[in-house]
Coordinates of C-alpha atoms and ligand atoms in Angstrom, one line a residue:
X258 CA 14.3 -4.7 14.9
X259 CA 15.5 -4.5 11.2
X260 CA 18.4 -6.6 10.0
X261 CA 21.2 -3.6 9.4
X262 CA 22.2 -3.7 5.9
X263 CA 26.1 -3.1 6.8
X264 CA 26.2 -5.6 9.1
X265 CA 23.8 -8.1 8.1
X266 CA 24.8 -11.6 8.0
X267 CA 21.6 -12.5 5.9
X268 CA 23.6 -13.0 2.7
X269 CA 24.0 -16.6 2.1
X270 CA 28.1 -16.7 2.2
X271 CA 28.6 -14.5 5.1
X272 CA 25.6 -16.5 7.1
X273 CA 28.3 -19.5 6.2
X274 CA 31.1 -18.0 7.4
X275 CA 32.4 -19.2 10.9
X276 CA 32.7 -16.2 12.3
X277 CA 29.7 -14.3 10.4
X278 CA 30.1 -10.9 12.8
X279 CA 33.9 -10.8 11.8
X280 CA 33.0 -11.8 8.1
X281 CA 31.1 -8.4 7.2
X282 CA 32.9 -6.2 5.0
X283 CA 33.0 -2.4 6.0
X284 CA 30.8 0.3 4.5
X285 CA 33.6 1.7 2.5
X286 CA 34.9 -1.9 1.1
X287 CA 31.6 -2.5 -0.3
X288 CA 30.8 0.8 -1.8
X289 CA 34.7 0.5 -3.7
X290 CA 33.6 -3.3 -5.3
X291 CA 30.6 -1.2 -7.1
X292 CA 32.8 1.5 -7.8
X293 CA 35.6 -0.3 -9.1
X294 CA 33.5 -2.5 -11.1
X295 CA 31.8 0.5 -12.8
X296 CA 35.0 1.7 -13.4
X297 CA 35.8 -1.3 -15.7
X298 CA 31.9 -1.7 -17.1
X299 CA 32.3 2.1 -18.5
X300 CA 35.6 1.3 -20.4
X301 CA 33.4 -1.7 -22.6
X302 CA 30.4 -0.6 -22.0
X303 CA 28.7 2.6 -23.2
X304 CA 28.2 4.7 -19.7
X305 CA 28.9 1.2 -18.3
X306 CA 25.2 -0.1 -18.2
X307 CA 23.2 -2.1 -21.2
X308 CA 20.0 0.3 -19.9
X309 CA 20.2 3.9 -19.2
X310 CA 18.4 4.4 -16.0
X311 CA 20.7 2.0 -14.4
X312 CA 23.3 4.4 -14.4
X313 CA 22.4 6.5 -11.3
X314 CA 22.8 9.6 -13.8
X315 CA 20.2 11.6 -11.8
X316 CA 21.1 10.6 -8.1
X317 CA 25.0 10.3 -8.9
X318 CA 27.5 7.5 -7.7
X319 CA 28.3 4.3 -8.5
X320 CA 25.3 1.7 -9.5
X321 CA 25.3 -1.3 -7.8
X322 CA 26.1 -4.1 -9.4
X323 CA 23.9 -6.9 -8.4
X324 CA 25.4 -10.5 -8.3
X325 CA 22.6 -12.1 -6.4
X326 CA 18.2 -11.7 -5.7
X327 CA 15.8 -13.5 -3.6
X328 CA 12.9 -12.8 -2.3
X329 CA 12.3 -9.1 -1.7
X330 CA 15.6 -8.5 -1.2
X331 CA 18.7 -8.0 -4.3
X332 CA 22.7 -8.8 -3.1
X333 CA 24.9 -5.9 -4.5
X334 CA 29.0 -6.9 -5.5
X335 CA 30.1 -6.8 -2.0
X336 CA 26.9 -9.6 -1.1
X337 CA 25.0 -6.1 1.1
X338 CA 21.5 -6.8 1.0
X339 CA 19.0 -4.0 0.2
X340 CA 15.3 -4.6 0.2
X341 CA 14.2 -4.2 -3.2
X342 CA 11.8 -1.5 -4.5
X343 CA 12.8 -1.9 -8.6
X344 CA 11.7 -5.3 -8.9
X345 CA 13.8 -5.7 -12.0
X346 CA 11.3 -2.5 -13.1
X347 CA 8.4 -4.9 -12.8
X348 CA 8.8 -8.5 -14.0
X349 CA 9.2 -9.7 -10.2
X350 CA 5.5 -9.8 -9.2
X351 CA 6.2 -13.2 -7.3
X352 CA 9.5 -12.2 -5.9
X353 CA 13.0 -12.9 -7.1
X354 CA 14.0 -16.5 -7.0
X355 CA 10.8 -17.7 -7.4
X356 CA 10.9 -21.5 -6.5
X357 CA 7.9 -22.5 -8.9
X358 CA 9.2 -20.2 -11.6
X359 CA 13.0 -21.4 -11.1
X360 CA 12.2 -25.3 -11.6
X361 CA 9.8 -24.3 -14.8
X362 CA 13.2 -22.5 -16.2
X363 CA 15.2 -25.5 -15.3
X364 CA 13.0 -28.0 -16.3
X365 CA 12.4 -26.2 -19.7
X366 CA 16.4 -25.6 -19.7
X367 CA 16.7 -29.1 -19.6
X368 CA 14.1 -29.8 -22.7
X369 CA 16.1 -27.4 -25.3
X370 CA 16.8 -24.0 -25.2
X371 CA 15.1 -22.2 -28.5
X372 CA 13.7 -24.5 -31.3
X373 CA 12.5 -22.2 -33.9
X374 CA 9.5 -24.2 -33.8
X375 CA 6.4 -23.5 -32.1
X376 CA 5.3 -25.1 -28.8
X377 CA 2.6 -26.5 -26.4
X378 CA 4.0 -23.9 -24.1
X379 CA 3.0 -21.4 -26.2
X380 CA -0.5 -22.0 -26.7
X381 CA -1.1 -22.6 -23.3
X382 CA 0.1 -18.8 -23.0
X383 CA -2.1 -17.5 -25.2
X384 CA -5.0 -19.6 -23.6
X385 CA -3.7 -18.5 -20.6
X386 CA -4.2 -14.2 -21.3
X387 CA -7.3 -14.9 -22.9
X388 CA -8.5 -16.5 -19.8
X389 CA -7.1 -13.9 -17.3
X390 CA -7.7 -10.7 -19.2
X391 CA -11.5 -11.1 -18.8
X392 CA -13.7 -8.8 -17.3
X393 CA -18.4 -8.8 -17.8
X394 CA -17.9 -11.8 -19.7
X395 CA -15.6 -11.3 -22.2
X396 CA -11.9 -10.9 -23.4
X397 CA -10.0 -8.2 -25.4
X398 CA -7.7 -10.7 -26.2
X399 CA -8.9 -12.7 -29.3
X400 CA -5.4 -13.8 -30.5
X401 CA -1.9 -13.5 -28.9
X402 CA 1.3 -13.4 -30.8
X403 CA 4.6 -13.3 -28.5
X404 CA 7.9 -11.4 -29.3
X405 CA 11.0 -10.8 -26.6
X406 CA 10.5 -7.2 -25.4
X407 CA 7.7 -4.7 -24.9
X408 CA 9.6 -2.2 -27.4
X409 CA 8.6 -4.6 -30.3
X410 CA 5.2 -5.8 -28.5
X411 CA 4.3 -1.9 -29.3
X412 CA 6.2 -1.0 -32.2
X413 CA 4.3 -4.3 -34.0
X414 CA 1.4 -2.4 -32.6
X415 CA 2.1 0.1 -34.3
X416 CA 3.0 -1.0 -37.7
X417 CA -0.3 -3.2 -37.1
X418 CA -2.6 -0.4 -36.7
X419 CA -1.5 1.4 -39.7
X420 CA -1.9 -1.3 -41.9
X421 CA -5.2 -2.3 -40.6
X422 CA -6.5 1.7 -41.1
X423 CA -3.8 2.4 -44.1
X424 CA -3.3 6.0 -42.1
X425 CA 0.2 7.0 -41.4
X426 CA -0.3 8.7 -38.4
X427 CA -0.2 8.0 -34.3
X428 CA -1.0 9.9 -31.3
X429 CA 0.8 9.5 -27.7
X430 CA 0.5 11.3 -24.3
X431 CA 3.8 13.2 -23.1
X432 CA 5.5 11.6 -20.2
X433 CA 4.1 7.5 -21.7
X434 CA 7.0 5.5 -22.7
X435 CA 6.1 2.9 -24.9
X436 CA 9.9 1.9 -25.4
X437 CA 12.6 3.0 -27.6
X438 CA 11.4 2.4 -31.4
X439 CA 11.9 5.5 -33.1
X440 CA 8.1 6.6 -34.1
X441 CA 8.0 6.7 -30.0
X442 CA 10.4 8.3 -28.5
X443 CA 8.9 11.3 -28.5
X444 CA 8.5 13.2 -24.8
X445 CA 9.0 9.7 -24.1
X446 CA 9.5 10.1 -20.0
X447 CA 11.5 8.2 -17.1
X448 CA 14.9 7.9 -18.4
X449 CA 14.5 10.0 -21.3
X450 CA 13.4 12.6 -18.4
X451 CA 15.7 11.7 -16.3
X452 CA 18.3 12.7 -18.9
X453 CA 17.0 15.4 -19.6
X454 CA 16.8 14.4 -23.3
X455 CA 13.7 16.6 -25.6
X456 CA 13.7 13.3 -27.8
X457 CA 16.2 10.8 -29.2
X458 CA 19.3 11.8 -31.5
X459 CA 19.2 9.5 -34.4
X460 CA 15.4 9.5 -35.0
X461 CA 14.8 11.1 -38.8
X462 CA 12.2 14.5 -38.4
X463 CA 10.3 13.0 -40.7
X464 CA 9.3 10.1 -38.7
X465 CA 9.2 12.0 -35.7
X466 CA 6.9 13.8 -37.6
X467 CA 4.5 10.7 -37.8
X468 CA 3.7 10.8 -34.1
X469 CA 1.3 13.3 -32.2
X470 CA 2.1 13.7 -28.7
X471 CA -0.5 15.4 -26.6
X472 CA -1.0 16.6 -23.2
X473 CA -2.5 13.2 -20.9
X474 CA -5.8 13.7 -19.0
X475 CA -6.7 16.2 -21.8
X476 CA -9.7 14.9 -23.5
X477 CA -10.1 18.6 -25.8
X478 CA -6.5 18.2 -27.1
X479 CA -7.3 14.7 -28.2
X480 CA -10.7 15.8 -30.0
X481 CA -9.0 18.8 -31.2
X482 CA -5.9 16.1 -33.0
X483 CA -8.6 14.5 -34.4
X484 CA -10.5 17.6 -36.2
X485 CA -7.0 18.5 -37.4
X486 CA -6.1 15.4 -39.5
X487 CA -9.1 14.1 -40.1
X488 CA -8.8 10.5 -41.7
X489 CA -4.5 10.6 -41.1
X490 CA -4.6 9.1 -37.5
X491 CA -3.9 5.4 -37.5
X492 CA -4.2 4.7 -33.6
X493 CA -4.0 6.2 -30.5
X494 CA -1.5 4.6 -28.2
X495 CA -1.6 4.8 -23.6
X496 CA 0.1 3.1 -21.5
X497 CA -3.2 1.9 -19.5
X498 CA -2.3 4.3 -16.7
X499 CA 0.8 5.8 -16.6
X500 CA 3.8 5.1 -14.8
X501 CA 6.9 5.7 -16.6
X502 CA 6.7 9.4 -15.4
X503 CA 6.0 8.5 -11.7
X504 CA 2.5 7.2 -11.7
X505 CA -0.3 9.2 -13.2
X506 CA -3.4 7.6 -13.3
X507 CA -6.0 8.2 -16.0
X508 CA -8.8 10.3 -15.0
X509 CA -12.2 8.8 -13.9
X510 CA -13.3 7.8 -17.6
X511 CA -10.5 9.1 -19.8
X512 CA -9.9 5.6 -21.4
X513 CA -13.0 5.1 -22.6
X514 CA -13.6 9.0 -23.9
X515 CA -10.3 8.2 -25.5
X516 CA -12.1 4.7 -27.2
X517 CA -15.2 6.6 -28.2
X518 CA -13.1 9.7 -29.7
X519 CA -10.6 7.2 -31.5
X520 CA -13.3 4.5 -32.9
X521 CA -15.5 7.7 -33.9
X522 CA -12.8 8.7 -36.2
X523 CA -11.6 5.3 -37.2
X524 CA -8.7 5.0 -35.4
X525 CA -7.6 1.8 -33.3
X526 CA -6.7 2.5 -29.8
X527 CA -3.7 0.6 -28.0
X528 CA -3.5 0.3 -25.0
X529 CA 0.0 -0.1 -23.6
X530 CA 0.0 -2.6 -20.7
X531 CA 3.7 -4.0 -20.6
X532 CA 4.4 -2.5 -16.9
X533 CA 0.6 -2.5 -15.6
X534 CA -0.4 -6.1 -17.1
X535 CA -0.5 -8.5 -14.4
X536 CA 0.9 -6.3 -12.1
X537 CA -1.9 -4.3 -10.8
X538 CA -4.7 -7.0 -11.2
X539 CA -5.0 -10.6 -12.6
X540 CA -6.1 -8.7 -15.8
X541 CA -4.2 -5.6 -15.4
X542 CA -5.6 -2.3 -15.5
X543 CA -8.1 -3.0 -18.1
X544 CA -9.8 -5.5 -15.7
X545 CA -9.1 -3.0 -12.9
X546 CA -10.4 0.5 -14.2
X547 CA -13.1 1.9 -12.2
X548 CA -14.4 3.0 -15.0
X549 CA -15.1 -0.1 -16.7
X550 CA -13.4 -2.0 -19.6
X551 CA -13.1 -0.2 -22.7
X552 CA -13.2 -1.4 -26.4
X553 CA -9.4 -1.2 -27.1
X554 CA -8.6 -2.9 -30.2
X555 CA -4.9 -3.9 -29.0
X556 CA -2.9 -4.8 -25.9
X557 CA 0.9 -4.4 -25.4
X558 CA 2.2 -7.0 -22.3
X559 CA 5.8 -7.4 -21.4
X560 CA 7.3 -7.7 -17.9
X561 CA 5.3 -9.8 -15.6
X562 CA 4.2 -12.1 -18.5
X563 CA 7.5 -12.9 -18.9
X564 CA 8.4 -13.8 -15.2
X565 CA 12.0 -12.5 -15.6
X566 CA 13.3 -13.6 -19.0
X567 CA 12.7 -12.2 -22.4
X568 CA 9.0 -12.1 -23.2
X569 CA 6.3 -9.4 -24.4
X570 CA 3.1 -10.3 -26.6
X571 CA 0.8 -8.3 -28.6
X572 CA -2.5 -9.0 -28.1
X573 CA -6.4 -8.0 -29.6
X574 CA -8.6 -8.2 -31.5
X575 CA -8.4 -11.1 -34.1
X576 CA -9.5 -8.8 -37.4
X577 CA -6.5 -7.1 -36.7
X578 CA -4.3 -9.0 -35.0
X579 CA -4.7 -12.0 -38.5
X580 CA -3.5 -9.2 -40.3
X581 CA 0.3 -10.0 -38.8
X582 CA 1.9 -12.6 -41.6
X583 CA 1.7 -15.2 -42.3
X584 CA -1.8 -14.5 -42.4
X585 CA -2.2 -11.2 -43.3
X586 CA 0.2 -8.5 -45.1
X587 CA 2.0 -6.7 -41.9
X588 CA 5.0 -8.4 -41.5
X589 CA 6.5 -9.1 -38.3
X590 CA 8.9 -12.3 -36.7
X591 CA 11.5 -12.8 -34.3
X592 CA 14.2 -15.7 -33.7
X593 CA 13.8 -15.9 -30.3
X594 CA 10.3 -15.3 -29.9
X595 CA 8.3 -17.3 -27.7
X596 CA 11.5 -19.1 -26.8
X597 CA 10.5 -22.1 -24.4
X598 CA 12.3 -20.8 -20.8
X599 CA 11.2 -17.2 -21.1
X600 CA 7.0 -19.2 -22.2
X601 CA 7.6 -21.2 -19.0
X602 CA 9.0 -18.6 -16.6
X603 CA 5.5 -16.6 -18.1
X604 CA 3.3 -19.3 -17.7
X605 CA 4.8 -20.3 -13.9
X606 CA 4.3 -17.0 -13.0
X607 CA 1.0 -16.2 -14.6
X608 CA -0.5 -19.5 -12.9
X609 CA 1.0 -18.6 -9.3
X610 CA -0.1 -14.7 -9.4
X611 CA -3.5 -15.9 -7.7
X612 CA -5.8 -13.7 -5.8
X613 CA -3.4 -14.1 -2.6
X614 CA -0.7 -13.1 -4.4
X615 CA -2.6 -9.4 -5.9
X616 CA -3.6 -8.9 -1.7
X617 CA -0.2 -9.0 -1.2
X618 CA 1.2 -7.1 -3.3
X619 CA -1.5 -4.3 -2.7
X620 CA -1.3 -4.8 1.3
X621 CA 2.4 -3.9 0.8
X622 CA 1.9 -1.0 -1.7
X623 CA -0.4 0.5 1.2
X624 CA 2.3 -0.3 4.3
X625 CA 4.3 1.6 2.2
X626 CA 2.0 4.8 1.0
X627 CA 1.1 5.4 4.5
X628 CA 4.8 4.9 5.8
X629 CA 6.2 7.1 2.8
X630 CA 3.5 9.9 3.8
X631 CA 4.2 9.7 7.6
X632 CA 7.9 10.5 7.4
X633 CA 7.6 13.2 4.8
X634 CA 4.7 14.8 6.2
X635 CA 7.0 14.4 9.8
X636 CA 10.3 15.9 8.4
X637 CA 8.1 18.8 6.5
X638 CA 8.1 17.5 3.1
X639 CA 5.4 18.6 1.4
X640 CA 4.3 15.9 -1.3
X641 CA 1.7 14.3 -3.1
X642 CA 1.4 10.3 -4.1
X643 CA 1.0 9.2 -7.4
X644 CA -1.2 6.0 -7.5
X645 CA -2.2 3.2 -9.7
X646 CA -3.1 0.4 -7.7
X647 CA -0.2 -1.2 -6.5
X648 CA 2.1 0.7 -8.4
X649 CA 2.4 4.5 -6.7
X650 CA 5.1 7.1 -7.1
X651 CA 6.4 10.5 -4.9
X652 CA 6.1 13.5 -6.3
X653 CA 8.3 16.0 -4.1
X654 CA 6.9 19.6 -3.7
X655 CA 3.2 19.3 -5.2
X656 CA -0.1 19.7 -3.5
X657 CA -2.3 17.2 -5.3
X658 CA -1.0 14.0 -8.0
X659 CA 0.2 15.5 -10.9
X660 CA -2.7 14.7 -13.8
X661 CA 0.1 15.3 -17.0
X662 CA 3.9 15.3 -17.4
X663 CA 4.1 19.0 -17.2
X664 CA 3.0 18.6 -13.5
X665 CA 5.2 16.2 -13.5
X666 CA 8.2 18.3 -14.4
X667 CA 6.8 20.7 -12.1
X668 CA 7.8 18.9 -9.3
X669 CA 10.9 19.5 -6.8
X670 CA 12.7 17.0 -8.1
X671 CA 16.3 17.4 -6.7
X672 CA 14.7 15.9 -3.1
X673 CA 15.2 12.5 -4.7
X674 CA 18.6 12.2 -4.7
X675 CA 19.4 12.5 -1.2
X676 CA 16.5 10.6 -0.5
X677 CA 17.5 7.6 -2.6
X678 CA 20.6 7.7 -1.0
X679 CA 19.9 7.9 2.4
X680 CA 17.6 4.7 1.6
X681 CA 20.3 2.9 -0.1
X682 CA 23.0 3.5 2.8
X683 CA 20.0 1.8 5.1
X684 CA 19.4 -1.2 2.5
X685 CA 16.6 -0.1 0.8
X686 CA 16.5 0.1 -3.0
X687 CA 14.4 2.3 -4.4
X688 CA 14.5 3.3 -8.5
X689 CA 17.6 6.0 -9.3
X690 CA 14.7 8.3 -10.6
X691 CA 12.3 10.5 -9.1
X692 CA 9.9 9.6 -12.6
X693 CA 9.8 5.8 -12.1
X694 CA 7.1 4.0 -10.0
X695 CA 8.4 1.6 -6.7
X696 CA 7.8 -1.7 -7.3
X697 CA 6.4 -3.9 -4.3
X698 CA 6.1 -8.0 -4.3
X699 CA 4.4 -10.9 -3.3
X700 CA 7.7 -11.8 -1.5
X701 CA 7.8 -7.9 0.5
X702 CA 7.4 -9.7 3.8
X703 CA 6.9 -8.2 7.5
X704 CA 11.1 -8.2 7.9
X705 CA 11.3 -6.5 4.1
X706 CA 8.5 -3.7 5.0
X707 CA 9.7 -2.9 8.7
X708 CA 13.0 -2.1 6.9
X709 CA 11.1 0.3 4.4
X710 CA 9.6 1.9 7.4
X711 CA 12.6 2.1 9.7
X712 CA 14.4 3.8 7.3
X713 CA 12.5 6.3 5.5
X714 CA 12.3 9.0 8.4
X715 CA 16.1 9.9 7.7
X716 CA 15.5 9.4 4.3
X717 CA 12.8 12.3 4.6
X718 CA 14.9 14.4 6.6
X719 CA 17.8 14.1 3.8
X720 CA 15.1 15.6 1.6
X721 CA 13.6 18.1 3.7
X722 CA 17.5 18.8 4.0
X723 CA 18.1 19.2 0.0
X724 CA 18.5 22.6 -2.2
X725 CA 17.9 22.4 -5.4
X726 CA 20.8 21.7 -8.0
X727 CA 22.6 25.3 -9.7
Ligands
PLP1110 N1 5.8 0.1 -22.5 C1 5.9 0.5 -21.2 C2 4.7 1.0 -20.5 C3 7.0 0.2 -20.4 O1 7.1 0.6 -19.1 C4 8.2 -0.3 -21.1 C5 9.4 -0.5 -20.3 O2 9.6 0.0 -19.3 C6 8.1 -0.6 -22.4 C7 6.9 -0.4 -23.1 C8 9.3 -1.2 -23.2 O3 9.5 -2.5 -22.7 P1 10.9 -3.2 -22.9 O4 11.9 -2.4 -22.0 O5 10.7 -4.6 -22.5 O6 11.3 -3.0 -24.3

């Protein structure tokens, strides 16, 4: 039987108290401590989060504010434990809390905190992604250079590619979100969806003007881009299979038709790996495509690489990537890049992510598929799964995955909002929007997934239940 999230005395200061059973605060108390501290967030804080997706905009209430994580489970304001399904929006492969990864931090902690210098740490990182992002014998990943958040790692990309080809423009799929640098905003997907924002105020026409966006999965449109600016297109950028508009998996072979199309015309390709690197294999979805690995010139990592703290790297090629300074002319740098905790909570986390680790994480992914498909196909729901290895998403209301954000769109999305929240009154946390992946762990245990599957049949009913927003 599942541990009930009201009344569960598995947070660590009410399993201390004497008299745990009395100890447990009341629904209601714990749902005012989030409310009232959102309250005070949004007077100093713009809509009283530092990301936007945190701020339950598309499911409605209060977020809750997390004081606590272990495990597979995060510890809201009022210490109720949820089961976590957002995984900090990926970096938590191992787990939160990690013990191997929390005594790399400390000991690093207790070496210096930022130097401004480089490290041994940070070569063994580099050695490190060379190593794991191998696949028939070779690497994509002839140099590494490490900044603090997967926004620059692509942006650097970016500025890269069109100094390596001296071609000012770039193409990117609608629905791929590649961060928030202006040049890629553009139908940009999750929260930018979820807001129900075209694009970004504050981003100048004429640089929105530099970026392409075409339809995913859509291997004429990309041809036809190319026949229309013929020696203009610097680089094409993908996230390696899409997942910040649910997940929508490349097509059997579009990667490499997209290679062969870009290199044909000249063009670099980047592939965009900061959610799926690590995550879905020990060499992320370039080591896990069916279709093979493809010649891309450039990788973007973030996330998982980073364990938790700041980190992101840009990796490739090493004609292009000793273009960066001080080597070459494209200028790029960064205080606190590479800075020693965030390189050892990386490097503990990339050296415990073992095979046993990727079963895991898989194993659970599936428990959770089929358990997601029983109880929506039981309360009526009809649906279709998103999937990328471990990382799979629901789309409410369509017969077959959605191929391109349009299908995306396409989707009944007002089902998630009840459905989140009938989750989160059970303990289960699960992303505030219908176009973000769920994110499983190495730490989802048998206790952590029987809760997932107790409580999703109410949580599909609650959907079946919903009508659509006026
Ligand atoms: N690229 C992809 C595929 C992402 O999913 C994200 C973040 O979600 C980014 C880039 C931007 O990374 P960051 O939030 O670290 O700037």
């Amino acid at each position: 039987m599942a541990a009930d999230p009201v009344t569960s005395t598995a947070g660590a200061h009410l399993a201390d108290a004497p008299d745990a059973e009395g100890a447990v605060a009341p629904v209601q108390e714990a749902f005012d401590g989030n409310a009232r501290l959102f309250e005070r967030a949004q007077r100093r804080i713009p809509g009283g989060v530092n990301s936007p997706v945190r701020a339950y905009r598309s499911v409605g209430g209060a977020p809750r504010f997390i004081r606590r994580a272990s495990g597979p489970y995060v510890y809201d304001a009022e210490d109720r434990e949820y089961v976590d399904l957002v995984a900090s929006w990926g970096p938590a492969l191992l787990g939160h809390g990690n013990p191997a990864v929390v005594a790399a931090v400390k000991a690093a902690a207790d070496r210096g905190l930022s130097f401004g210098a480089p490290t041994e740490g940070e070569v063994e990182l580099a050695e490190l992604v060379h190593e794991r992002v191998h696949r028939d014998g070779r690497s994509p990943i002839e140099r590494l250079r490490l900044v603090s958040t997967g926004t620059e790692a692509t942006m650097t990309a970016v500025r890269l590619a069109r100094g390596a080809t001296d071609r000012p423009l770039i193409v990117k799929f609608a629905g791929h979100y590649h961060g928030h640098s202006d040049g890629l905003l553009a139908d940009a997907g999750s929260g930018v969806a979820t807001l129900a924002l075209p694009s970004s105020a504050g981003v100048p026409a004429e640089i929105a003007a530099q970026t392409l966006v075409l339809p995913y999965n859509d291997e004429s449109a990309l041809r036809l881009a190319f026949e229309r600016h013929p020696g203009r297109i610097a680089a094409v950028i993908t996230e390696a299979a899409a997942a910040n508009m649910g997940v929508v998996a490349p097509d059997a072979g579009f990667n490499r038709v997209l290679v062969d199309v870009a290199h044909a015309h000249g063009a670099l390709v980047i592939l965009d790996e900061v959610l799926t690197g690590f995550r879905v294999h020990a060499g992320g979805w370039w080591a896990l495509d069916p279709a093979g690995a493809v010649d891309v010139d450039l990788i973007a990592f973030g996330k998982v690489i980073g364990g938790g703290l700041p980190l992101a790297a840009l990796g490739g090629r090493a004609s292009v990537m000793d273009l960066l300074a001080p080597l070459g002319p494209v200028y790029q740098a960064g205080t606190l890049s590479g800075n020693p905790l965030a390189v050892a909570a990386g490097l503990a986390t990339l050296r415990a992510a073992d095979d046993a680790v990727y079963a895991r994480v898989d194993a659970a992914a599936d428990r959770v598929v089929a358990a997601v498909t029983g109880a929506l196909s039981e309360a009526g729901v009809q649906h279709a799964i998103g999937r990328a290895g471990n990382l799979f998403s629901v789309a409410f209301g369509l017969t077959a995955p959605p191929r391109d954000y349009d299908e995306v769109r396409a989707q009944e999305a007002w089902r998630h909002a009840p459905f989140f929240h009938a989750l989160l009154e059970q303990g289960v946390s699960l992303p505030p929007s219908v176009f973000e992946a769920w994110f499983l762990t190495a730490a989802h245990d048998d206790r952590a997934l029987s809760r997932v599957e107790e409580a999703l049949p109410a949580a599909a009913r609650a959907a079946a239940a919903a009508t659509p927003r006026a």
